[in-house]
Every structure is written in structure tokens, then in C-alpha cells.
Amino acid sequence: MSIAFIFPTKSLFASSSNSGFTLCISAARRTFSSTSTLYAKKKMPPKKMQTAPKVLWGRPGNNLKTGIVGLPNVGKSTFFNAITKSELGQAANFPYATIDPEEARVAVSDARFDWLCQFYKPKSQVPASLTVFDIAGLTRGASTGVGLGNAFLSHVRAVDAIYQVVRAFDDAEITHVEGDVDPIRDLDIIHEELRIKDAEFVNKHLEVVKAFTKRGGQSLEMKAKKEEEATLERLLKLLTEEKKDTRKGEWTNKEIEFINTLLLLTAKPVIYLVNLSEKDYLRQKNKHLARIKAWVDENAPGDLIIPFSVAFEDRLTRMTHEEVVAECKELNTKSMLPKIVDAGRAALNLINYFTCGPDEVRSWTIRANTKAPQAAGVIHTDFEKNFVVGEIFKYDDLKELGSEAEVKAKGKYMTKGKEYIVENGDICFWKAGRK
């Protein structure tokens, strides 16, 4: 069996003619007088079907958050400290060392941003960031309130994507809440607890909707409630009978829009972070990896698996930049934290545009498929309310051509209106009217 994972050196793992009237006459072998009212018609090609973009899972907006999830003592808080370069996470060798979630922003490494800063030489540089939460450890029975179950699940509900840390290292000095190291059992526990809690929530919501639809009637509100009822029934079947996560079902855009309002735990994208010992990480081998991949393929097909080592990442945080570079070169490896951050942003469908000038170069975070007024509104709500136009050009064009003047000379400097969908790497100047 061939298995691919994301390691430092391997990836996981994608005319008509102007003579139209004359031509038609000739083809039909007809002769018309100057008073003829019969005109030959061209056969037009069939219209292309316009497919609406797929509605994204999750809350609308740009201030989205990722949460670190896992059983106790799997390395969550140490990972949080490493990725945020802080000491906020309460790492300790006992369950529930973390009770209240910690929050921090992680700067996003972006070669485009670095180049723009070198090019414009601004007084201020503001990179993009990703908000990360360290959440208390989940235990078996959390869906019924065992341990910190209810608090844990409410904290998971508040985030938009999940980093699920899976322990795949043996260490007699670090206890495991279940007694031994078994990543598949741990994956099953979290999968079950989130799914059971969602099923309970959906069932309660369905009861409320059914009480409404029993009244009958033909109003638009009744029609909408009946559609909700049908979606909830399908959702409950998916969770309880098929035992699948919400995001793995087949849903229409309209159904996804409704499901998004429920903030379900199993609708959130998950990235599986397999925590290896430093030794296994450096040699790129671990006895649990094949089983973990098989589990994800069966239960969460398409979700990303990233093996890494919390111990190694924690060690790097205690070094200077020069020492990190030297250490990674000597060991022929690199930190996986930038890839983990990028994966979190990709799971949330986050992209960036830039505003650039001598005063500031700044990277702004928006969701994919965001239109110009809403993208401008990330800077200030007045830009969205009073949006006029956006002056847009591409990062790649600026880098290739060497100056804004040359970008304009080549016709690459564009004026875009309210329907323009901002693309990743756009450089934008917004124009807004007065209130």
C-alpha cells in the first residue's frame, strides 16, 4: 500500500462573418429584392449554463478562528505555544491543564508580502494573521457532560475550523487519559462525541420545526419551514444512521446556507495533526501512520493529514532564527508550522489582498468569492457602504513589470465595480464616496 503524507520533503499528501446576411442568402440559394422583408437568421450557439459558485461552509465573515482539539496530554498546549510563539498554553502532564481557552494571533508567512515590503519600503508593515484557540481536552462521554464536556463542546462550536492533534508517540513520562497510546481509538472518541452532540442538537431543532409545520398552510414561511424540516431529517439520518460528519453529506447551496446557521461541530473543516516523537519525525516513519490514514480515508475522506513533532517544534522556539536555520540544515528537515498555518487558512477558504504605498504595506484577509465592496469593508465599514470603484492590479504583474507605471502602460491596471470578485494576490486601491 502506498501512503503519502506531508513531510518536509514529501507532500500529501489540484465569428461570425461580417457578410452574415449575404452569406445566409447564398447558402439558402435565394434571391431577395430590395423590398423583401424576409431575413435569413443565423443559428446561434446554445447558451452556456452558468453554475453558481459553491456556498462555503461556516459563518460568513473574515474574522474566522481555528481551534486546537484533542484528548488530554496529546500535545495541544505545547503546540499552541509553538505556533503562537507564546507561553499562553498551560502545558502540563495531567488532564484539564487547560480549562478556559487561550487565544492568540499567528503571523502568516507570505513571500508576496515580503517582496512588496522590499519594493515599497513602507514605514509600516502589517502581515496577515490567523487566530488560534487552545481548547480544553475532550474525554470519552463529553457529549453527555463528562469531565469538561459541555464547556469543551461550546468552545469548539465557537471556532470555524479544527486542528485535531492526534498522539502517535510513546513516552512513559507523559500519561494518556485512556491508559495507552492508540490513535485510532482517540480518533473514534472525538468523532463520536462531536457527532452525538450534533445529532442531539439537530433532533431538538427538528422537533421545534415539526411543531410549526403541523399547523399546515400554504404561506411562504410554511414552505420554508417544510424545506428546513426535510433538510434536518436528512441531516439526522446522516449523523445517526450513516454515522457521517455533516460536511461529508451531499448538500445543495440552499441547504448549506441553512445548515450554516446551526453552527454544527461536524460541519467544521478538520486538519489532522499527527504528533510524532522527534526521532520518528526526522526519520519520517511511524508505526501508526498507515492506520491513521486508513481511518481518515474511511471516516473523513479528503481531509488533510500532517505529521509533525510538537517536541521538535517546541525545541526550535527556544532558538534564534540563525540557530533554527543551522539546526534544520544539519538535520535536513524544516519546521511544519508554516504549512500547518497555510492549511488552516485554506480550510477556512481565506485569501489575501494587499494595500501598498510608502506609508504602509498591509495584507488583508478575506474569504474566497468576496466581492469588492465587502473586501474594502474589511478596512473600514464606510468603504463598503460608500463604495465607488476599486483600482486593481496583480502582484504577479507588478513583480514581472517592475513598476506601477509599467503596469498601467501595459493595460494591467484595472478599474473594477461592485460585482468584481477579489482574487488572491490582488493589489487594491479603494475609492469611496462621502456619506
PDB file of C-alpha atoms in Angstrom, residues 19-140:
ATOM      1  CA  SER A  19     -21.067  39.153 -44.596  1.00  0.00           C
ATOM      2  CA  GLY A  20     -23.607  37.333 -42.500  1.00  0.00           C
ATOM      3  CA  PHE A  21     -26.781  38.371 -44.389  1.00  0.00           C
ATOM      4  CA  THR A  22     -25.216  37.817 -47.819  1.00  0.00           C
ATOM      5  CA  LEU A  23     -23.712  34.540 -46.699  1.00  0.00           C
ATOM      6  CA  CYS A  24     -27.038  33.264 -45.473  1.00  0.00           C
ATOM      7  CA  ILE A  25     -28.732  34.183 -48.741  1.00  0.00           C
ATOM      8  CA  SER A  26     -26.049  32.391 -50.711  1.00  0.00           C
ATOM      9  CA  ALA A  27     -26.267  29.305 -48.589  1.00  0.00           C
ATOM     10  CA  ALA A  28     -30.032  29.175 -48.947  1.00  0.00           C
ATOM     11  CA  ARG A  29     -29.770  29.795 -52.698  1.00  0.00           C
ATOM     12  CA  ARG A  30     -32.413  32.547 -52.519  1.00  0.00           C
ATOM     13  CA  THR A  31     -32.766  35.892 -54.261  1.00  0.00           C
ATOM     14  CA  PHE A  32     -34.326  38.841 -52.488  1.00  0.00           C
ATOM     15  CA  SER A  33     -35.494  42.150 -53.875  1.00  0.00           C
ATOM     16  CA  SER A  34     -34.704  45.378 -52.122  1.00  0.00           C
ATOM     17  CA  THR A  35     -38.222  45.389 -50.700  1.00  0.00           C
ATOM     18  CA  SER A  36     -38.059  41.919 -49.234  1.00  0.00           C
ATOM     19  CA  THR A  37     -38.950  41.661 -45.560  1.00  0.00           C
ATOM     20  CA  LEU A  38     -37.581  38.143 -45.190  1.00  0.00           C
ATOM     21  CA  TYR A  39     -34.240  37.975 -43.472  1.00  0.00           C
ATOM     22  CA  ALA A  40     -32.097  34.934 -43.060  1.00  0.00           C
ATOM     23  CA  LYS A  41     -31.266  34.230 -39.426  1.00  0.00           C
ATOM     24  CA  LYS A  42     -28.037  32.891 -38.134  1.00  0.00           C
ATOM     25  CA  LYS A  43     -28.190  29.840 -35.965  1.00  0.00           C
ATOM     26  CA  MET A  44     -26.843  30.924 -32.592  1.00  0.00           C
ATOM     27  CA  PRO A  45     -24.792  28.537 -30.470  1.00  0.00           C
ATOM     28  CA  PRO A  46     -26.536  27.262 -27.338  1.00  0.00           C
ATOM     29  CA  LYS A  47     -26.056  29.392 -24.255  1.00  0.00           C
ATOM     30  CA  LYS A  48     -23.590  28.110 -21.715  1.00  0.00           C
ATOM     31  CA  MET A  49     -25.120  27.159 -18.397  1.00  0.00           C
ATOM     32  CA  GLN A  50     -23.957  29.433 -15.598  1.00  0.00           C
ATOM     33  CA  THR A  51     -23.173  27.441 -12.462  1.00  0.00           C
ATOM     34  CA  ALA A  52     -23.373  29.281  -9.168  1.00  0.00           C
ATOM     35  CA  PRO A  53     -20.238  29.115  -7.008  1.00  0.00           C
ATOM     36  CA  LYS A  54     -20.478  26.566  -4.215  1.00  0.00           C
ATOM     37  CA  VAL A  55     -21.606  28.089  -0.937  1.00  0.00           C
ATOM     38  CA  LEU A  56     -18.814  27.878   1.629  1.00  0.00           C
ATOM     39  CA  TRP A  57     -19.272  26.042   4.892  1.00  0.00           C
ATOM     40  CA  GLY A  58     -19.258  28.096   8.070  1.00  0.00           C
ATOM     41  CA  ARG A  59     -20.027  31.574   9.278  1.00  0.00           C
ATOM     42  CA  PRO A  60     -19.855  34.439   6.810  1.00  0.00           C
ATOM     43  CA  GLY A  61     -17.158  36.983   7.504  1.00  0.00           C
ATOM     44  CA  ASN A  62     -13.406  37.303   7.590  1.00  0.00           C
ATOM     45  CA  ASN A  63     -12.595  37.169  11.304  1.00  0.00           C
ATOM     46  CA  LEU A  64     -12.541  33.370  11.410  1.00  0.00           C
ATOM     47  CA  LYS A  65     -10.821  31.211  14.026  1.00  0.00           C
ATOM     48  CA  THR A  66      -9.227  27.800  14.314  1.00  0.00           C
ATOM     49  CA  GLY A  67      -9.362  25.707  17.465  1.00  0.00           C
ATOM     50  CA  ILE A  68      -6.872  23.103  18.677  1.00  0.00           C
ATOM     51  CA  VAL A  69      -8.791  19.966  19.643  1.00  0.00           C
ATOM     52  CA  GLY A  70      -7.770  16.594  21.049  1.00  0.00           C
ATOM     53  CA  LEU A  71      -7.738  14.353  24.085  1.00  0.00           C
ATOM     54  CA  PRO A  72      -5.779  15.487  27.167  1.00  0.00           C
ATOM     55  CA  ASN A  73      -1.982  15.118  27.082  1.00  0.00           C
ATOM     56  CA  VAL A  74      -1.591  14.813  23.311  1.00  0.00           C
ATOM     57  CA  GLY A  75       0.490  17.995  22.943  1.00  0.00           C
ATOM     58  CA  LYS A  76      -2.194  20.626  22.263  1.00  0.00           C
ATOM     59  CA  SER A  77      -0.960  23.373  24.567  1.00  0.00           C
ATOM     60  CA  THR A  78       2.702  22.874  23.672  1.00  0.00           C
ATOM     61  CA  PHE A  79       1.712  23.060  20.005  1.00  0.00           C
ATOM     62  CA  PHE A  80      -0.286  26.230  20.731  1.00  0.00           C
ATOM     63  CA  ASN A  81       2.747  27.819  22.395  1.00  0.00           C
ATOM     64  CA  ALA A  82       4.978  26.842  19.477  1.00  0.00           C
ATOM     65  CA  ILE A  83       2.685  28.084  16.723  1.00  0.00           C
ATOM     66  CA  THR A  84       1.862  31.340  18.524  1.00  0.00           C
ATOM     67  CA  LYS A  85       5.399  31.845  19.890  1.00  0.00           C
ATOM     68  CA  SER A  86       3.942  32.429  23.341  1.00  0.00           C
ATOM     69  CA  GLU A  87       3.688  30.817  26.767  1.00  0.00           C
ATOM     70  CA  LEU A  88      -0.093  31.186  27.000  1.00  0.00           C
ATOM     71  CA  GLY A  89      -0.880  27.477  26.699  1.00  0.00           C
ATOM     72  CA  GLN A  90      -0.968  25.673  30.051  1.00  0.00           C
ATOM     73  CA  ALA A  91       1.095  22.609  29.128  1.00  0.00           C
ATOM     74  CA  ALA A  92       1.216  20.045  31.963  1.00  0.00           C
ATOM     75  CA  ASN A  93       1.299  16.274  32.491  1.00  0.00           C
ATOM     76  CA  PHE A  94      -2.286  15.911  33.756  1.00  0.00           C
ATOM     77  CA  PRO A  95      -5.779  16.209  32.247  1.00  0.00           C
ATOM     78  CA  TYR A  96      -7.556  19.570  32.101  1.00  0.00           C
ATOM     79  CA  ALA A  97      -4.401  21.655  32.464  1.00  0.00           C
ATOM     80  CA  THR A  98      -6.278  23.971  30.092  1.00  0.00           C
ATOM     81  CA  ILE A  99      -9.773  24.999  31.205  1.00  0.00           C
ATOM     82  CA  ASP A 100     -10.517  28.380  29.675  1.00  0.00           C
ATOM     83  CA  PRO A 101      -9.424  28.601  26.036  1.00  0.00           C
ATOM     84  CA  GLU A 102      -6.408  30.735  25.230  1.00  0.00           C
ATOM     85  CA  GLU A 103      -6.400  32.904  22.094  1.00  0.00           C
ATOM     86  CA  ALA A 104      -3.528  34.263  20.023  1.00  0.00           C
ATOM     87  CA  ARG A 105      -2.841  35.544  16.516  1.00  0.00           C
ATOM     88  CA  VAL A 106      -0.294  33.801  14.340  1.00  0.00           C
ATOM     89  CA  ALA A 107       1.545  35.859  11.710  1.00  0.00           C
ATOM     90  CA  VAL A 108       1.232  34.299   8.258  1.00  0.00           C
ATOM     91  CA  SER A 109       4.438  33.766   6.309  1.00  0.00           C
ATOM     92  CA  ASP A 110       3.938  35.092   2.759  1.00  0.00           C
ATOM     93  CA  ALA A 111       6.717  35.591   0.199  1.00  0.00           C
ATOM     94  CA  ARG A 112       4.493  38.029  -1.731  1.00  0.00           C
ATOM     95  CA  PHE A 113       4.135  40.277   1.310  1.00  0.00           C
ATOM     96  CA  ASP A 114       7.886  40.168   1.931  1.00  0.00           C
ATOM     97  CA  TRP A 115       8.600  41.179  -1.679  1.00  0.00           C
ATOM     98  CA  LEU A 116       6.084  44.044  -1.565  1.00  0.00           C
ATOM     99  CA  CYS A 117       7.700  45.373   1.606  1.00  0.00           C
ATOM    100  CA  GLN A 118      11.108  45.337  -0.088  1.00  0.00           C
ATOM    101  CA  PHE A 119       9.644  47.018  -3.172  1.00  0.00           C
ATOM    102  CA  TYR A 120       7.689  49.845  -1.474  1.00  0.00           C
ATOM    103  CA  LYS A 121       9.939  50.197   1.604  1.00  0.00           C
ATOM    104  CA  PRO A 122       6.997  51.360   3.750  1.00  0.00           C
ATOM    105  CA  LYS A 123       7.145  52.909   7.201  1.00  0.00           C
ATOM    106  CA  SER A 124       4.760  50.219   8.492  1.00  0.00           C
ATOM    107  CA  GLN A 125       4.422  46.526   7.603  1.00  0.00           C
ATOM    108  CA  VAL A 126       1.327  44.569   8.673  1.00  0.00           C
ATOM    109  CA  PRO A 127       1.210  40.891   7.645  1.00  0.00           C
ATOM    110  CA  ALA A 128      -1.866  38.691   7.634  1.00  0.00           C
ATOM    111  CA  SER A 129      -2.637  36.616  10.714  1.00  0.00           C
ATOM    112  CA  LEU A 130      -4.610  33.553  11.766  1.00  0.00           C
ATOM    113  CA  THR A 131      -6.458  33.434  15.092  1.00  0.00           C
ATOM    114  CA  VAL A 132      -5.882  30.197  17.014  1.00  0.00           C
ATOM    115  CA  PHE A 133      -7.573  28.923  20.196  1.00  0.00           C
ATOM    116  CA  ASP A 134      -6.207  26.336  22.616  1.00  0.00           C
ATOM    117  CA  ILE A 135      -9.248  24.366  23.820  1.00  0.00           C
ATOM    118  CA  ALA A 136      -9.532  22.081  26.847  1.00  0.00           C
ATOM    119  CA  GLY A 137      -9.021  18.355  26.264  1.00  0.00           C
ATOM    120  CA  LEU A 138     -12.022  16.224  25.406  1.00  0.00           C
ATOM    121  CA  THR A 139     -12.672  12.883  27.089  1.00  0.00           C
ATOM    122  CA  ARG A 140     -14.999   9.980  26.449  1.00  0.00           C
TER     123      ARG A 140
END
